[in-house]
Coordinates of C-alpha atoms and ligand atoms in Angstrom, one line a residue:
X281 CA 34.2 -132.0 -95.2
X282 CA 31.0 -134.4 -94.8
X283 CA 30.6 -136.7 -92.0
X284 CA 28.5 -140.0 -91.9
X285 CA 27.4 -142.2 -89.0
X286 CA 26.9 -145.9 -89.2
X287 CA 25.6 -148.7 -86.8
X288 CA 24.9 -152.5 -86.5
X289 CA 21.8 -153.3 -84.5
X290 CA 19.8 -156.3 -83.8
X291 CA 21.4 -159.8 -84.1
X292 CA 24.8 -160.0 -85.4
X293 CA 25.4 -161.7 -88.4
X294 CA 28.3 -162.9 -90.7
X295 CA 28.8 -160.3 -93.5
X296 CA 28.4 -156.7 -91.1
X297 CA 31.8 -156.1 -91.4
X298 CA 32.2 -156.1 -95.0
X299 CA 29.6 -153.5 -95.1
X300 CA 31.7 -151.5 -92.9
X301 CA 34.1 -151.9 -94.4
X302 CA 32.9 -150.6 -97.8
X303 CA 31.3 -147.9 -96.6
X304 CA 34.8 -146.6 -95.3
X305 CA 36.4 -146.8 -98.4
X306 CA 33.8 -145.1 -100.5
X307 CA 33.9 -142.2 -97.8
X308 CA 37.7 -142.1 -98.0
X309 CA 37.3 -141.5 -101.8
X310 CA 34.8 -139.0 -101.1
X311 CA 36.9 -137.2 -98.4
X312 CA 33.9 -137.9 -96.1
X313 CA 34.7 -139.2 -92.3
X314 CA 33.2 -142.0 -90.9
X315 CA 31.9 -142.0 -87.3
X316 CA 30.7 -145.5 -85.8
X317 CA 28.5 -146.3 -83.1
X318 CA 28.7 -149.0 -80.7
X319 CA 26.0 -151.2 -80.1
X320 CA 23.6 -150.3 -82.2
X321 CA 20.9 -147.8 -81.0
X322 CA 22.1 -147.9 -77.4
X323 CA 25.5 -146.2 -79.0
X324 CA 23.6 -143.5 -80.7
X325 CA 21.6 -142.8 -77.9
X326 CA 24.6 -142.8 -75.4
X327 CA 26.7 -140.7 -78.2
X328 CA 29.4 -143.6 -77.5
X329 CA 31.2 -143.5 -81.2
X330 CA 34.5 -143.8 -82.5
X331 CA 36.2 -142.5 -86.0
X332 CA 36.4 -145.4 -88.6
X333 CA 39.6 -145.1 -90.5
X334 CA 41.0 -147.3 -93.2
X335 CA 43.0 -148.5 -90.4
X336 CA 40.1 -149.5 -88.4
X337 CA 38.7 -151.9 -91.1
X338 CA 41.9 -153.3 -92.4
X339 CA 41.4 -157.1 -92.3
X340 CA 38.1 -157.3 -91.4
X341 CA 36.6 -159.1 -94.6
X342 CA 36.8 -162.4 -93.8
X343 CA 36.0 -162.0 -90.1
X344 CA 32.5 -162.7 -88.6
X345 CA 30.1 -160.3 -85.9
X346 CA 30.6 -156.7 -86.0
X347 CA 33.9 -155.0 -85.2
X348 CA 31.1 -152.1 -83.9
X349 CA 29.0 -154.7 -81.5
X350 CA 25.5 -154.6 -81.3
X351 CA 22.1 -154.5 -79.4
X352 CA 18.6 -154.7 -79.6
X353 CA 18.1 -151.7 -78.1
X354 CA 14.8 -150.3 -79.1
X355 CA 15.1 -145.9 -79.6
X356 CA 11.5 -146.0 -79.3
X357 CA 11.0 -147.6 -76.2
X358 CA 12.2 -144.9 -73.1
X359 CA 11.2 -141.5 -73.9
X360 CA 13.7 -139.0 -74.2
X361 CA 15.5 -141.6 -76.6
X362 CA 14.6 -140.1 -79.8
X363 CA 15.6 -136.6 -79.0
X364 CA 19.0 -137.9 -77.6
X365 CA 19.8 -139.8 -81.5
X366 CA 18.7 -136.4 -82.8
X367 CA 21.2 -134.6 -80.6
X368 CA 24.3 -137.2 -81.3
X369 CA 23.3 -136.5 -85.1
X370 CA 23.6 -132.9 -84.3
X371 CA 26.5 -132.7 -82.3
X372 CA 28.5 -135.0 -84.4
X373 CA 27.6 -133.0 -87.5
X374 CA 26.1 -136.1 -89.7
X375 CA 25.2 -135.5 -92.6
X376 CA 24.0 -138.8 -92.8
X377 CA 23.3 -142.0 -91.1
X378 CA 23.7 -145.6 -91.9
X379 CA 21.8 -148.0 -89.5
X380 CA 22.5 -151.4 -91.1
X381 CA 20.0 -154.3 -89.3
X382 CA 17.0 -156.3 -89.8
X383 CA 13.2 -155.8 -89.4
X384 CA 13.6 -154.2 -86.1
X385 CA 16.6 -152.1 -86.5
X386 CA 15.4 -150.5 -90.0
X387 CA 11.9 -150.3 -88.5
X388 CA 13.5 -147.8 -86.0
X389 CA 15.5 -146.2 -88.8
X390 CA 12.5 -145.5 -90.9
X391 CA 10.7 -144.1 -87.8
X392 CA 13.6 -141.8 -86.8
X393 CA 13.5 -140.7 -90.6
X394 CA 9.9 -139.8 -90.4
X395 CA 11.1 -138.1 -87.4
X396 CA 13.5 -136.0 -89.5
X397 CA 16.9 -138.0 -88.7
X398 CA 18.7 -138.3 -92.4
X399 CA 18.6 -142.5 -92.1
X400 CA 19.7 -144.9 -94.7
X401 CA 19.3 -148.5 -94.3
X402 CA 20.9 -151.8 -95.1
X403 CA 19.2 -155.0 -94.7
X404 CA 20.9 -158.0 -92.7
X405 CA 19.6 -160.7 -91.1
X406 CA 20.4 -164.3 -91.3
X407 CA 16.6 -165.3 -91.3
X408 CA 16.1 -163.5 -94.8
X409 CA 12.6 -162.3 -94.0
X410 CA 13.1 -158.8 -95.2
X411 CA 10.7 -157.7 -97.9
X412 CA 12.2 -155.8 -100.8
X413 CA 15.4 -157.3 -101.0
X414 CA 15.9 -161.2 -102.8
X415 CA 18.5 -162.0 -100.1
X416 CA 20.0 -160.7 -96.9
X417 CA 23.5 -161.5 -96.2
X418 CA 24.3 -163.6 -93.3
X419 CA 21.5 -165.7 -94.5
X420 CA 24.0 -167.9 -97.1
X421 CA 26.5 -168.4 -94.3
X422 CA 23.7 -169.6 -91.7
X423 CA 22.3 -172.1 -94.5
X424 CA 25.5 -173.2 -95.2
X425 CA 26.3 -173.9 -91.6
X426 CA 23.0 -175.6 -91.1
X427 CA 23.7 -177.7 -94.2
X428 CA 26.8 -178.9 -92.6
X429 CA 25.1 -179.6 -89.6
X430 CA 22.5 -181.8 -90.8
X431 CA 25.0 -183.4 -93.1
X432 CA 27.1 -184.3 -89.7
X433 CA 23.7 -185.3 -88.3
X434 CA 23.4 -188.4 -90.9
X435 CA 26.0 -190.2 -90.1
X436 CA 25.6 -190.2 -86.2
X437 CA 21.9 -191.1 -86.5
X438 CA 22.2 -194.1 -89.1
X439 CA 24.9 -195.3 -86.8
X440 CA 22.5 -195.4 -84.1
X441 CA 19.3 -196.0 -85.5
X442 CA 18.1 -192.7 -84.1
X443 CA 15.9 -190.0 -85.6
X444 CA 17.6 -186.8 -85.1
X445 CA 15.5 -183.5 -84.9
X446 CA 17.6 -180.4 -85.6
X447 CA 16.2 -177.3 -84.4
X448 CA 17.2 -174.3 -87.0
X449 CA 16.5 -170.7 -86.3
X450 CA 15.0 -168.5 -88.5
X451 CA 12.0 -166.7 -86.3
X452 CA 8.6 -166.6 -88.1
X453 CA 9.8 -167.5 -91.4
X454 CA 11.2 -170.6 -92.7
X455 CA 14.1 -170.0 -94.9
X456 CA 16.7 -171.8 -93.4
X457 CA 15.2 -174.5 -91.9
X458 CA 13.7 -175.2 -95.6
X459 CA 16.6 -174.3 -97.7
X460 CA 19.2 -176.1 -95.7
X461 CA 16.7 -179.3 -95.2
X462 CA 16.5 -179.3 -98.8
X463 CA 20.2 -179.1 -99.3
X464 CA 20.8 -181.5 -96.8
X465 CA 18.4 -184.1 -97.7
X466 CA 16.1 -183.9 -94.5
X467 CA 13.4 -186.6 -94.4
X468 CA 11.0 -183.8 -93.0
X469 CA 10.9 -180.1 -93.0
X470 CA 8.7 -178.1 -90.4
X471 CA 8.6 -174.4 -91.1
X472 CA 6.4 -171.8 -89.7
X473 CA 4.1 -171.2 -92.7
X474 CA 2.9 -174.8 -92.6
X475 CA 1.8 -176.0 -89.2
X476 CA 1.8 -180.0 -89.2
X477 CA -0.2 -182.2 -86.6
X478 CA 2.1 -184.9 -84.4
X479 CA 0.4 -187.6 -86.6
X480 CA 1.2 -186.4 -89.9
X481 CA 4.8 -185.4 -89.6
X482 CA 5.3 -189.2 -87.3
X483 CA 3.6 -190.7 -90.8
X484 CA 6.6 -189.6 -92.5
X485 CA 9.2 -190.9 -90.6
X486 CA 7.4 -194.4 -90.4
X487 CA 6.7 -194.4 -94.0
X488 CA 10.7 -193.9 -94.3
X489 CA 11.5 -196.9 -91.7
X490 CA 9.0 -198.8 -93.6
X491 CA 10.9 -198.9 -96.7
X492 CA 14.0 -200.1 -94.7
X493 CA 15.7 -196.6 -93.6
X494 CA 16.8 -197.2 -90.0
X495 CA 17.1 -193.5 -89.3
X496 CA 15.6 -190.3 -89.8
X497 CA 16.4 -186.7 -90.1
X498 CA 14.1 -183.7 -89.2
X499 CA 14.5 -180.1 -90.0
X500 CA 12.2 -177.9 -87.8
X501 CA 12.4 -173.9 -87.3
X502 CA 12.3 -172.5 -84.5
X503 CA 9.1 -170.8 -85.2
X504 CA 6.9 -173.9 -86.5
X505 CA 3.9 -174.5 -84.7
X506 CA 2.6 -178.4 -84.1
X507 CA -0.9 -178.0 -85.4
X508 CA -3.0 -177.7 -82.7
X509 CA -1.0 -176.6 -79.8
X510 CA 0.9 -173.0 -78.8
X511 CA 4.0 -171.8 -80.0
X512 CA 7.2 -173.3 -78.3
X513 CA 9.0 -170.3 -76.6
X514 CA 12.0 -170.2 -73.6
X515 CA 10.6 -167.2 -71.9
X516 CA 7.2 -165.5 -71.1
X517 CA 8.8 -161.7 -71.4
X518 CA 8.4 -159.9 -74.6
X519 CA 12.0 -158.4 -75.9
X520 CA 12.8 -154.4 -76.5
X521 CA 10.7 -154.8 -80.1
X522 CA 7.9 -157.2 -78.5
X523 CA 9.3 -160.2 -80.0
X524 CA 8.6 -163.3 -78.2
X525 CA 11.9 -165.7 -77.8
X526 CA 11.2 -168.8 -79.7
X527 CA 12.9 -172.0 -78.9
X528 CA 12.4 -175.4 -77.5
X529 CA 10.0 -176.6 -80.5
X530 CA 12.7 -179.6 -81.2
X531 CA 13.0 -180.7 -77.6
X532 CA 9.1 -180.8 -77.6
X533 CA 8.6 -182.3 -80.6
X534 CA 11.3 -185.3 -80.3
X535 CA 9.6 -186.2 -77.0
X536 CA 6.6 -186.9 -79.3
X537 CA 8.0 -188.6 -82.4
X538 CA 9.7 -191.3 -79.9
X539 CA 6.4 -191.5 -77.9
X540 CA 4.5 -192.2 -81.1
X541 CA 6.7 -193.9 -83.5
X542 CA 8.9 -196.0 -80.6
X543 CA 12.1 -194.8 -82.7
X544 CA 15.0 -193.9 -80.1
X545 CA 15.0 -189.6 -81.3
X546 CA 17.4 -187.0 -80.2
X547 CA 17.3 -183.5 -80.4
X548 CA 20.3 -181.0 -81.8
X549 CA 19.9 -177.3 -81.1
X550 CA 21.9 -175.5 -83.5
X551 CA 21.4 -172.0 -81.8
X552 CA 23.9 -169.3 -82.6
X553 CA 26.2 -171.5 -84.2
X554 CA 24.5 -170.5 -87.2
X555 CA 25.2 -167.0 -86.6
X556 CA 29.2 -167.5 -85.8
X557 CA 32.2 -167.4 -87.9
X558 CA 33.3 -166.0 -90.9
X559 CA 30.9 -165.4 -93.9
X560 CA 30.8 -166.8 -97.3
X561 CA 31.7 -165.6 -100.4
X562 CA 28.4 -164.7 -101.4
X563 CA 27.6 -162.9 -98.3
X564 CA 30.9 -160.7 -98.4
X565 CA 30.2 -159.5 -101.7
X566 CA 26.5 -158.9 -101.0
X567 CA 27.8 -156.8 -97.5
X568 CA 30.2 -154.9 -99.8
X569 CA 27.5 -154.1 -102.8
X570 CA 25.5 -152.9 -100.1
X571 CA 28.1 -150.8 -98.3
X572 CA 29.2 -149.2 -101.7
X573 CA 24.9 -148.8 -102.4
X574 CA 24.5 -147.1 -99.0
X575 CA 27.5 -144.6 -99.3
X576 CA 25.6 -143.6 -102.9
X577 CA 22.5 -143.5 -101.2
X578 CA 23.9 -140.8 -98.4
X579 CA 26.2 -139.0 -100.9
X580 CA 23.0 -138.1 -102.9
X581 CA 21.3 -137.6 -99.9
X582 CA 18.6 -140.2 -100.7
X583 CA 17.3 -140.7 -97.1
X584 CA 14.1 -143.2 -95.5
X585 CA 16.0 -145.4 -98.3
X586 CA 17.5 -148.7 -98.3
X587 CA 20.0 -150.6 -100.5
X588 CA 18.2 -154.2 -101.6
X589 CA 19.1 -157.0 -104.1
X590 CA 16.5 -157.7 -106.8
X591 CA 17.8 -160.4 -108.8
X592 CA 21.5 -159.3 -109.7
X593 CA 21.3 -156.0 -109.3
X594 CA 21.3 -154.0 -106.3
X595 CA 18.8 -151.2 -106.0
X596 CA 17.3 -148.7 -103.9
X597 CA 14.1 -149.3 -102.0
X598 CA 12.2 -147.1 -99.5
X599 CA 12.7 -148.5 -95.9
X600 CA 8.3 -148.4 -95.5
X601 CA 8.8 -151.2 -98.1
X602 CA 11.6 -153.5 -96.1
X603 CA 9.4 -153.3 -92.8
X604 CA 5.7 -153.4 -94.1
X605 CA 5.9 -157.5 -94.4
X606 CA 7.7 -160.1 -93.1
X607 CA 8.9 -162.6 -96.6
X608 CA 8.0 -165.6 -95.7
X609 CA 8.9 -168.8 -97.9
X610 CA 7.2 -168.7 -101.1
X611 CA 4.9 -172.8 -101.3
X612 CA 6.7 -173.7 -104.7
X613 CA 9.9 -173.9 -103.2
X614 CA 8.1 -175.9 -99.9
X615 CA 5.8 -177.8 -102.4
X616 CA 9.6 -178.5 -104.0
X617 CA 11.2 -179.7 -100.5
X618 CA 8.2 -181.8 -99.8
X619 CA 8.5 -184.3 -102.6
X620 CA 11.3 -185.7 -101.1
X621 CA 9.6 -186.0 -97.4
X622 CA 9.7 -189.4 -95.8
Ligands
F6P1072 O1 17.5 -162.6 -85.8 C1 18.5 -163.4 -86.0 C2 17.9 -164.5 -84.8 O2 19.5 -165.5 -85.3 C3 17.0 -165.7 -84.9 O3 17.0 -166.3 -85.8 C4 16.6 -166.0 -83.4 O4 15.3 -166.1 -82.9 C5 17.3 -165.0 -82.9 O5 18.1 -164.0 -83.6 C6 17.8 -165.2 -81.0 O6 17.8 -163.9 -80.8 P1 19.5 -163.8 -79.7 O7 20.8 -163.8 -80.3 O8 18.9 -162.6 -79.2 O9 19.3 -165.2 -79.0

């Protein structure tokens, strides 16, 4: 009987459970056994696993998070961990290992593949910043949550004649901020791809108030830098993959806006609310389709590949293509959103 391992790594996101469920269903049809490693790469390094059965995945389709839990463990950080991964693959007699994650998890997966581990990837992240796939699951849910938050900020901003700054996740890509700002009718949208000076930002707000509006909504991506200033981060230390911890630009911007425009300003950090709760139908369907594809890749021994969405099609792409470069917001989309600034 063939055996397949799976793990979920990096930040959790809605739709992970749909992928796990799909893999288990596919495996059952083919008579394969499924092993789930807990907490991402940490689980396989420590050989901490459980068998995933049809019972384990029953009822998890609408559930957010991941039943396997997750971590930001990097198997290339501590000496000996890669060898531990190889040993766990051998000991558990795995024919394939499906890594479900974003840039970091898949980056490690790609290196492990080159080091002889039979890795197959599934792309996930609310940030939607992975190349080689049109969308990652988790993004649609986060986008809808952020849009809902912007809708809610409108009524309170209006009641108090305030400028409300919403700080939105997305790391160094502005997808969630841009599209939720566009969908929610934000008056200025600030993304990492397009730095702006504080004066330029305030001009949009002043222009809007001059035409009789008494409130404004600013959607700012956490990775946005005010032109001439450094990126705002919450901590000096880097994470296991060498990334800065973003956060705080919304607060910084609120103070500047209030000072420069004289309008009372508040900041709301949407934070992990954007990653929590039940996945949208889009993310459940995409996660399920990715799970089915990942199992097929395992069945046919196509290691070093990942499931991806191209248009309406689920295709396979080399892991190398996914982790090569960040997928940032295209400028035509930004220009459309900019038509509605101010
Ligand atoms: O990559 C997903 C993400 O939510 C980013 O948008 C955000 O910068 C980061 O993870 C937050 O990480 P953590 O959950 O470790 O605070």
